[in-house]
mmCIF file of C-alpha atoms and ligand atoms in Angstrom:
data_model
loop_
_atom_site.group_PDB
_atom_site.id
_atom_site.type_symbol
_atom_site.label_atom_id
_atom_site.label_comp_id
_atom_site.label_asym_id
_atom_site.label_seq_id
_atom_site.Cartn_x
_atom_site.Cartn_y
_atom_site.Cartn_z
ATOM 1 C CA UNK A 1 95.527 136.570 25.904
ATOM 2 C CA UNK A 2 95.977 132.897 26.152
ATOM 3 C CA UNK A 3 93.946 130.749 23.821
ATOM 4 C CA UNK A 4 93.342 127.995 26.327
ATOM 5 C CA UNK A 5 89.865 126.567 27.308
ATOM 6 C CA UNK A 6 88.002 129.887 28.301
ATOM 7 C CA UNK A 7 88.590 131.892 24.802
ATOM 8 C CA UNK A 8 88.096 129.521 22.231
ATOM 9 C CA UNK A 9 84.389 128.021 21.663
ATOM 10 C CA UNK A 10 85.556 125.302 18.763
ATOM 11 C CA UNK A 11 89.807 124.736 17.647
ATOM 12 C CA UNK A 12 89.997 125.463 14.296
ATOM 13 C CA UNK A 13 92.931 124.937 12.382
ATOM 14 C CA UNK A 14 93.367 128.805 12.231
ATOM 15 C CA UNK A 15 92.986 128.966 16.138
ATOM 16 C CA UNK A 16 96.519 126.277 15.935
ATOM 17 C CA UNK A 17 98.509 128.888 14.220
ATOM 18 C CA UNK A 18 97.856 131.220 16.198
ATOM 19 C CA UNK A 19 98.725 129.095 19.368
ATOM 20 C CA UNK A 20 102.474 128.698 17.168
ATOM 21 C CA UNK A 21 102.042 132.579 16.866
ATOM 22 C CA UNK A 22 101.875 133.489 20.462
ATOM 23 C CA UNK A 23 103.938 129.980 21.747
ATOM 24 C CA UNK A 24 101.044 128.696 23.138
ATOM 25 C CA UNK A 25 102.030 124.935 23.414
ATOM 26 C CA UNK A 26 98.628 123.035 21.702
ATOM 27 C CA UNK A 27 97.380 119.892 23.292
ATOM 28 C CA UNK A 28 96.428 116.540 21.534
ATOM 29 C CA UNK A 29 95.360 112.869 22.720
ATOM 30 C CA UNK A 30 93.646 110.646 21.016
ATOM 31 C CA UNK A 31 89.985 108.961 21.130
ATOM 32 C CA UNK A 32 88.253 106.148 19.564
ATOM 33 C CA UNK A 33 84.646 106.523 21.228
ATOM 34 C CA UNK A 34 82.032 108.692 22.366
ATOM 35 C CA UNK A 35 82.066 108.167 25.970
ATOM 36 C CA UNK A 36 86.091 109.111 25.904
ATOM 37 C CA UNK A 37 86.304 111.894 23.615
ATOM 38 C CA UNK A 38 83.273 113.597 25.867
ATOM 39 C CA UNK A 39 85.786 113.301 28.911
ATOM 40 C CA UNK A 40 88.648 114.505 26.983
ATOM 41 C CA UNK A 41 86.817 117.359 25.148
ATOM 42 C CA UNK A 42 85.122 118.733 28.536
ATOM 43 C CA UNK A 43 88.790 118.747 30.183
ATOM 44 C CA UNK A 44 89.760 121.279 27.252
ATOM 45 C CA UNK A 45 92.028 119.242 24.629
ATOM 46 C CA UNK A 46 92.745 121.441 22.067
ATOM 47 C CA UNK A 47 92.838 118.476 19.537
ATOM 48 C CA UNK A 48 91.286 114.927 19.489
ATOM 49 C CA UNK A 49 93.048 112.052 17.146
ATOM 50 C CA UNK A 50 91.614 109.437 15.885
ATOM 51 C CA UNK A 51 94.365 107.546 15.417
ATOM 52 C CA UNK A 52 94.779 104.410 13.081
ATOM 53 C CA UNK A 53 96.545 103.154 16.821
ATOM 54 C CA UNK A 54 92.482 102.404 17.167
ATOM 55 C CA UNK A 55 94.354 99.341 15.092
ATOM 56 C CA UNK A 56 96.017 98.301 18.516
ATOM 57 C CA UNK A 57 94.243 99.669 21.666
ATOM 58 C CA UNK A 58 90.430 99.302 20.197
ATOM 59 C CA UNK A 59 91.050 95.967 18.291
ATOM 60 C CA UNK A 60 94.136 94.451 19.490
ATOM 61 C CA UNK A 61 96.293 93.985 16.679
ATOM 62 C CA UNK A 62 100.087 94.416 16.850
ATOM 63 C CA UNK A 63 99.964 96.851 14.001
ATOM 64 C CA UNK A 64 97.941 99.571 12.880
ATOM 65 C CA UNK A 65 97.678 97.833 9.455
ATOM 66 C CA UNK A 66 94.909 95.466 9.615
ATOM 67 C CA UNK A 67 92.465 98.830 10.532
ATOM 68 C CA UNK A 68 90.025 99.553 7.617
ATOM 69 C CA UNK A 69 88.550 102.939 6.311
ATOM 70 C CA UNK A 70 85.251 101.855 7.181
ATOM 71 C CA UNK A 71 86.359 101.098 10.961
ATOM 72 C CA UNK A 72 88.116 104.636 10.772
ATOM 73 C CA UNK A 73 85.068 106.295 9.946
ATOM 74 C CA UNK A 74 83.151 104.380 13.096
ATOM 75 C CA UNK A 75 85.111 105.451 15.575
ATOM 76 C CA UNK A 76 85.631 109.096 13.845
ATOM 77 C CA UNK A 77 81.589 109.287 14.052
ATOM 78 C CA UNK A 78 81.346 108.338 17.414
ATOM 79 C CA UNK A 79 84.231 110.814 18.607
ATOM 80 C CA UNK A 80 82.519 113.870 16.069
ATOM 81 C CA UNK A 81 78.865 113.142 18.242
ATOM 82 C CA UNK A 82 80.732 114.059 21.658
ATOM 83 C CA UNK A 83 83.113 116.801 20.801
ATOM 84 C CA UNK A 84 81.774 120.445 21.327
ATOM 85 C CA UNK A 85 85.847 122.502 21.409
ATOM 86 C CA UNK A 86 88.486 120.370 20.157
ATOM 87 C CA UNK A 87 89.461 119.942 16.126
ATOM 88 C CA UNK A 88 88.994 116.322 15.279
ATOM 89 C CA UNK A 89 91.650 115.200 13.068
ATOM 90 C CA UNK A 90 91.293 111.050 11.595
ATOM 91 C CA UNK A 91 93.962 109.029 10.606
ATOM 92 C CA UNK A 92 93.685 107.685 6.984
ATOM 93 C CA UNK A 93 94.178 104.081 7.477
ATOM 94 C CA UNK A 94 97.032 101.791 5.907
ATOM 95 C CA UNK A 95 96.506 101.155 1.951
ATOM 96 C CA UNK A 96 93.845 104.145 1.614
ATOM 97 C CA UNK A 97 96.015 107.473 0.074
ATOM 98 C CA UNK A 98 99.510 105.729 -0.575
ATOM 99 C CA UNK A 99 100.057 105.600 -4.439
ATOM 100 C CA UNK A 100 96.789 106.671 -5.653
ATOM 101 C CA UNK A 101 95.519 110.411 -5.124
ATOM 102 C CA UNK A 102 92.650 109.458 -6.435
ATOM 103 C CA UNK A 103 91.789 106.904 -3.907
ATOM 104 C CA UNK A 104 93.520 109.145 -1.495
ATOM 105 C CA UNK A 105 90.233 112.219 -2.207
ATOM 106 C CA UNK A 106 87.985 109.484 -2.104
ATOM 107 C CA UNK A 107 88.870 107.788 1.145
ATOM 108 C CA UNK A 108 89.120 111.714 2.723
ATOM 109 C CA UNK A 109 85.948 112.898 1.334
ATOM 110 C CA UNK A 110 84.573 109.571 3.170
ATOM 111 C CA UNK A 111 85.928 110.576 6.564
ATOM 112 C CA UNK A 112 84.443 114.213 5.815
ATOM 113 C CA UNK A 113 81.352 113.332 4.762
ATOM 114 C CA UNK A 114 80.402 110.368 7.087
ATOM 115 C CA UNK A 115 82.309 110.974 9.894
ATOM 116 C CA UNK A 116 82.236 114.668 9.634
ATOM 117 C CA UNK A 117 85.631 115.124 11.009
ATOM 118 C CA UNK A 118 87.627 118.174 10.814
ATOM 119 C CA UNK A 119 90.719 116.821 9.068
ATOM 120 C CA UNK A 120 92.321 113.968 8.032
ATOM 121 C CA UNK A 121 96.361 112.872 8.536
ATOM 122 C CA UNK A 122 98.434 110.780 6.507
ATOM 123 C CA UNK A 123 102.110 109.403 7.246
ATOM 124 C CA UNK A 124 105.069 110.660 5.177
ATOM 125 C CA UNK A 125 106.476 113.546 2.717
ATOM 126 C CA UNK A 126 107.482 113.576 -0.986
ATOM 127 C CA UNK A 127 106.193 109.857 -1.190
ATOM 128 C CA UNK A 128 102.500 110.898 -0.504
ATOM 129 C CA UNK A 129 102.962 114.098 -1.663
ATOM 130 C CA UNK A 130 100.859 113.923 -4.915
ATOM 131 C CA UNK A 131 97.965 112.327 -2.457
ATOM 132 C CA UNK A 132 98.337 115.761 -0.025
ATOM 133 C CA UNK A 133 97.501 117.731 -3.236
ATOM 134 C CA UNK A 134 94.539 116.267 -4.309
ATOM 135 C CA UNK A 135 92.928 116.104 -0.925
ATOM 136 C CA UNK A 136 94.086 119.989 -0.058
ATOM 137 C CA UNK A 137 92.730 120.634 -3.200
ATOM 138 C CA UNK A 138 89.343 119.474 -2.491
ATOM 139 C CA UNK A 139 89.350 121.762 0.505
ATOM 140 C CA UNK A 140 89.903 119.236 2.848
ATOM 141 C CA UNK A 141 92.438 119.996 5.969
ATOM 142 C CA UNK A 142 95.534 117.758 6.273
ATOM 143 C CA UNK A 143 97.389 117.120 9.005
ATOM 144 C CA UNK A 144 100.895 115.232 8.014
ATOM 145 C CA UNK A 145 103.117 112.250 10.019
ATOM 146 C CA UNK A 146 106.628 112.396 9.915
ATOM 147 C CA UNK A 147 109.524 110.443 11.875
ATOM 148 C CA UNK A 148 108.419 107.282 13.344
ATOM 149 C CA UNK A 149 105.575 106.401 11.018
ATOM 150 C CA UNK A 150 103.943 102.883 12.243
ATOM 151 C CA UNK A 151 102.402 102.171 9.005
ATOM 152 C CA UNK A 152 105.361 101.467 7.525
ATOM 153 C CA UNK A 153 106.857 99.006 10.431
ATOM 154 C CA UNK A 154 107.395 96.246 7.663
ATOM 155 C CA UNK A 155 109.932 98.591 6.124
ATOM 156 C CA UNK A 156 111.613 99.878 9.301
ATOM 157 C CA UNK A 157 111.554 96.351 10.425
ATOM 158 C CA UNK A 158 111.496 98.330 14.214
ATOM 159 C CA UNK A 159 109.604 100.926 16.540
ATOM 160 C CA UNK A 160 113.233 102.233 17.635
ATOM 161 C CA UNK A 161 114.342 106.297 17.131
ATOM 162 C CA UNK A 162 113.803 107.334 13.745
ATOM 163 C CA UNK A 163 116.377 109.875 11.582
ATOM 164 C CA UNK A 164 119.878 109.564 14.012
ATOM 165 C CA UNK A 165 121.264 109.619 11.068
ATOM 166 C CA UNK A 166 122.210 112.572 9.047
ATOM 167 C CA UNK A 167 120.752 111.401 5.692
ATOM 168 C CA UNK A 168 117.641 110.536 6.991
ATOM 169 C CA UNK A 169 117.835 113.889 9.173
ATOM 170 C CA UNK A 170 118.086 115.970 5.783
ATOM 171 C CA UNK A 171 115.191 114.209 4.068
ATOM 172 C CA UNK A 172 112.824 114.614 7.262
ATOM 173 C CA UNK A 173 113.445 118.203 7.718
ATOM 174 C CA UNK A 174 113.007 118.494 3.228
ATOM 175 C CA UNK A 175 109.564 116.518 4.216
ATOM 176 C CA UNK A 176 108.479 118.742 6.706
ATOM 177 C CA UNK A 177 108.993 122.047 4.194
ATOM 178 C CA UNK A 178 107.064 120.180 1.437
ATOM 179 C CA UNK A 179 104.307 119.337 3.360
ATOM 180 C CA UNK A 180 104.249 123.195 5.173
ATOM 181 C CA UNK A 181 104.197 124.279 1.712
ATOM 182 C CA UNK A 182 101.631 122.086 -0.112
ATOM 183 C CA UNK A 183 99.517 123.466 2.380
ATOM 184 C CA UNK A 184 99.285 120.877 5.575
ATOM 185 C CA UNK A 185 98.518 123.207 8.814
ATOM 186 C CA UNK A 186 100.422 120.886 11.082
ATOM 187 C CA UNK A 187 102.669 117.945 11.696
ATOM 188 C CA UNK A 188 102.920 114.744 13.868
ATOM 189 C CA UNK A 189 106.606 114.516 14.557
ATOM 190 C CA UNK A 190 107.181 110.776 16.134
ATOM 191 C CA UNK A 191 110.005 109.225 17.697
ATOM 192 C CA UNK A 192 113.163 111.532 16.973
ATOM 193 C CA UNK A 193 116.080 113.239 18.469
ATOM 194 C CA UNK A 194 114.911 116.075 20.672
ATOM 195 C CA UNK A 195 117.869 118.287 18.907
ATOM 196 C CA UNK A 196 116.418 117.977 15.258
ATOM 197 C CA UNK A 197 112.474 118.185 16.127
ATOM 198 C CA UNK A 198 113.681 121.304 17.627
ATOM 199 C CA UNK A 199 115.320 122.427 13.980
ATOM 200 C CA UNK A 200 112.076 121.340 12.125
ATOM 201 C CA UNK A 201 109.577 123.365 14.856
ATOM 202 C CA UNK A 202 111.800 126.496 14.092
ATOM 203 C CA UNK A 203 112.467 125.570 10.275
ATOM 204 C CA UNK A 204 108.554 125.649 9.127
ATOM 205 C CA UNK A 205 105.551 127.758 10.344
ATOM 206 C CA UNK A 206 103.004 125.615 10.956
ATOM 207 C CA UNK A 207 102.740 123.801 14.676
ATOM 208 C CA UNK A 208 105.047 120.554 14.791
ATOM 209 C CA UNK A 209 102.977 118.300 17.243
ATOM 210 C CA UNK A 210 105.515 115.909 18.866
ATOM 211 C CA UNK A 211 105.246 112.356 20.192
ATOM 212 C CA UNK A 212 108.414 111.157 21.667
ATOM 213 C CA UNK A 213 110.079 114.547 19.797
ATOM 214 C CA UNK A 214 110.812 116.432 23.403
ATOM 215 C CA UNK A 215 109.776 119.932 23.662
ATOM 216 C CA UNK A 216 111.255 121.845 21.545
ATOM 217 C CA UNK A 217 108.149 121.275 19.602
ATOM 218 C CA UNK A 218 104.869 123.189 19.387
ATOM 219 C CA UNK A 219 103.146 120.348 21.307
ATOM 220 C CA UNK A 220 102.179 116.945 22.641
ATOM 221 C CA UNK A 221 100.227 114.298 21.446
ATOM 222 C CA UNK A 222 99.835 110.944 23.339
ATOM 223 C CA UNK A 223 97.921 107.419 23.306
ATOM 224 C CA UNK A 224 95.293 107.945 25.360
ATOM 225 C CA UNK A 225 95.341 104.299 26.382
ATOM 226 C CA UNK A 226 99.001 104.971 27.276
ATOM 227 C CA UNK A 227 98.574 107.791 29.241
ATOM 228 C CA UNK A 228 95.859 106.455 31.456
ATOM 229 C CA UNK A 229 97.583 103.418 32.009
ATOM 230 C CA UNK A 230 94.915 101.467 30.698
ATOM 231 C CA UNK A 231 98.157 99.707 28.400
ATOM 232 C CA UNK A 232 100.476 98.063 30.756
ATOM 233 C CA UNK A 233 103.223 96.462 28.579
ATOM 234 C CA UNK A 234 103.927 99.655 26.544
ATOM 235 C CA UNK A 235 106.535 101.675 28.597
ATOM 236 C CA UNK A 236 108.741 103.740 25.707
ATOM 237 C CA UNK A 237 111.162 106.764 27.289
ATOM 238 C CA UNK A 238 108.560 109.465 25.918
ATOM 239 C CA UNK A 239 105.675 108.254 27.498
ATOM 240 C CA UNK A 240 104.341 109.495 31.079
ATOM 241 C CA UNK A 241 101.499 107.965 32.732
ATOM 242 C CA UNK A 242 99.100 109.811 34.792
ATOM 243 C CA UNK A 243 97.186 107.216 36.249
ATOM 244 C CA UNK A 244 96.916 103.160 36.449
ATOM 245 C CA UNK A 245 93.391 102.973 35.117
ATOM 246 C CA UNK A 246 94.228 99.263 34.476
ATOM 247 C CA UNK A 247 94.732 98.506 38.207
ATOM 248 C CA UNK A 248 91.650 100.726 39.228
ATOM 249 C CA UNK A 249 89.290 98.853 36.472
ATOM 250 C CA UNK A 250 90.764 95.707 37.423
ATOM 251 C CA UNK A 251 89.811 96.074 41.206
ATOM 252 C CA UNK A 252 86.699 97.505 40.897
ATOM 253 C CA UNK A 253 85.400 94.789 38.413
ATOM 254 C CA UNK A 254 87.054 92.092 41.127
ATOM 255 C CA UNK A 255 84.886 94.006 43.704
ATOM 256 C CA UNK A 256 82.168 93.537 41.743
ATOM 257 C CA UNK A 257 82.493 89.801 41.085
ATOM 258 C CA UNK A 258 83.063 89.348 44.778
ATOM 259 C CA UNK A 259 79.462 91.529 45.528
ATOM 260 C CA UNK A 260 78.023 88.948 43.166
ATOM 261 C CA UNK A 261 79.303 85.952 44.354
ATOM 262 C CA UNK A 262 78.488 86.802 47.788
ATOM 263 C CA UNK A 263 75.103 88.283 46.866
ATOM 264 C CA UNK A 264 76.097 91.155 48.433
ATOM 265 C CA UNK A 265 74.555 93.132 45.184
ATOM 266 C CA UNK A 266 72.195 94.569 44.738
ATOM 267 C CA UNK A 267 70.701 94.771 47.909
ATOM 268 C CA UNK A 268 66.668 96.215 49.080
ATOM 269 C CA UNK A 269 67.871 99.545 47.446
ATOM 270 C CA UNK A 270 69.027 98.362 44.422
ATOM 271 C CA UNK A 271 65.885 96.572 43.137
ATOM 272 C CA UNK A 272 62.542 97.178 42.455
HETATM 273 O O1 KIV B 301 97.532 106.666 15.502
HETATM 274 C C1 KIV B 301 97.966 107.386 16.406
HETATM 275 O O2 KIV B 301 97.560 107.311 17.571
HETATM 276 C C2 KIV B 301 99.010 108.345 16.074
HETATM 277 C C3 KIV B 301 99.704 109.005 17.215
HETATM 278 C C4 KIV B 301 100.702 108.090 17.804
HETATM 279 C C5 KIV B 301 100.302 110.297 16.805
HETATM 280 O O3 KIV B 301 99.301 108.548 14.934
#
């Protein structure tokens, strides 16, 4: 039996290994805010991200560095209060887990407590690795973020393909086994060659979530800015859109202006 919508009354991170099980492909898009993440939970999303790319859609930056744990944790809340299926997984921001475990427990047993989220993910392998202890340890879910990971732009110096190259191939597919067997129960695989997210989905057995990765993975994640086409001027190879939300907002709040201006609204009806 499939797993989809009908069967499942709340994702749990047991209920994605099963969906790698049975090659059910799992569903992810992220949310920032209450009124979203009710849409996207009620259409069935298996999993809801809130993604440190809050950072650029929420707040506007051109990085998801500036984004803080306590903003995190705001927009984790507000997601948690609408979600009644999907697992909510947040994104520990920039400068909160990186070369302190300690620090790294502390800023996920934040998220837990006061955004009561159902996971937290982290970007990169044997650097962070000591961090992905300490929070399993405490019990605490963790999703890893391999590939393309946009907290680190100032060393990549660019948003292009990540691991072409053989090297850097070896050491993301080593990454992806560490993390599998410190205990993560999934990974974010951005931004690489269709041919080696392939290799990693087969290599480990816990569900490879691509972005960018093709699909030879175990599923999709997307911007849910990007995919509504609320975001105009980001138009990467990976990423469909299903709709121009920005040209439907746009008209309807010119319609609006033009009701205003002409007095048009609100009419008898609309008043008391
Ligand atoms: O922050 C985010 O939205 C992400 C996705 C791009 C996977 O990490």
């Amino acid at each position: 039996m499939s797993i989809h919508k009908e069967s499942v009354k709340r994702v749990t991170t047991h209920v994605l290994s099963e969906m790698k099980l049975k090659g059910e492909k799992i569903s992810m898009l992220t949310s920032y805010d209450y009124s979203m993440a009710t849409i996207v939970d009620r259409a069935g999303i298996d999993v809801i991200l809130v993604g440190d790319s809050a950072s650029n859609v929420m707040a506007g930056h051109e990085t998801t560095l500036p984004i803080t744990l306590d903003q995190m944790i705001y927009h984790g809340a507000s997601v948690v209060r609408a979600v009644q299926r999907a697992l909510v997984v947040v994104d520990l921001p920039f400068g909160t887990y990186q070369g302190n475990s300690k620090e790294a427990l502390n800023s996920s047993i934040r998220i837990m407590k006061e955004a009561s989220a159902d996971a937290v993910k982290l970007e990169g392998g044997s650097e962070v690795l000591e961090s992905v202890n300490r929070i399993l340890s405490a019990g605490i879910p963790v999703m890893g973020h391999l590939g393309l990971t946009p907290q680190s732009i100032h060393k990549f110096g660019t948003y292009a393909v990540r691991a072409k190259e053989e090297e850097e191939a070896k050491k993301l597919l080593e990454d992806a086994k560490l993390l599998e067997e410190a205990g993560c129960f999934a990974i974010v695989l951005e931004k690489v060659p269709a041919t080696l997210a392939k290799k990693v989905a087969e290599s480990v057995t816990i569900p490879i979530i691509g972005i960018g990765a093709g699909n030879g993975v175990d599923g999709q994640v997307l911007v849910i800015h990007d995919m509504l086409g609320i975001t105009q001027e980001f138009s990467p190879r990976f990423l469909r859109r299903y709709h121009n939300l920005f040209a439907e907002i746009k008209g309807a709040v010119e319609t609006y202006i033009g009701d205003v201006k002409s007095k048009d609204f609100p009419n008898e009806r609309e008043q008391y």
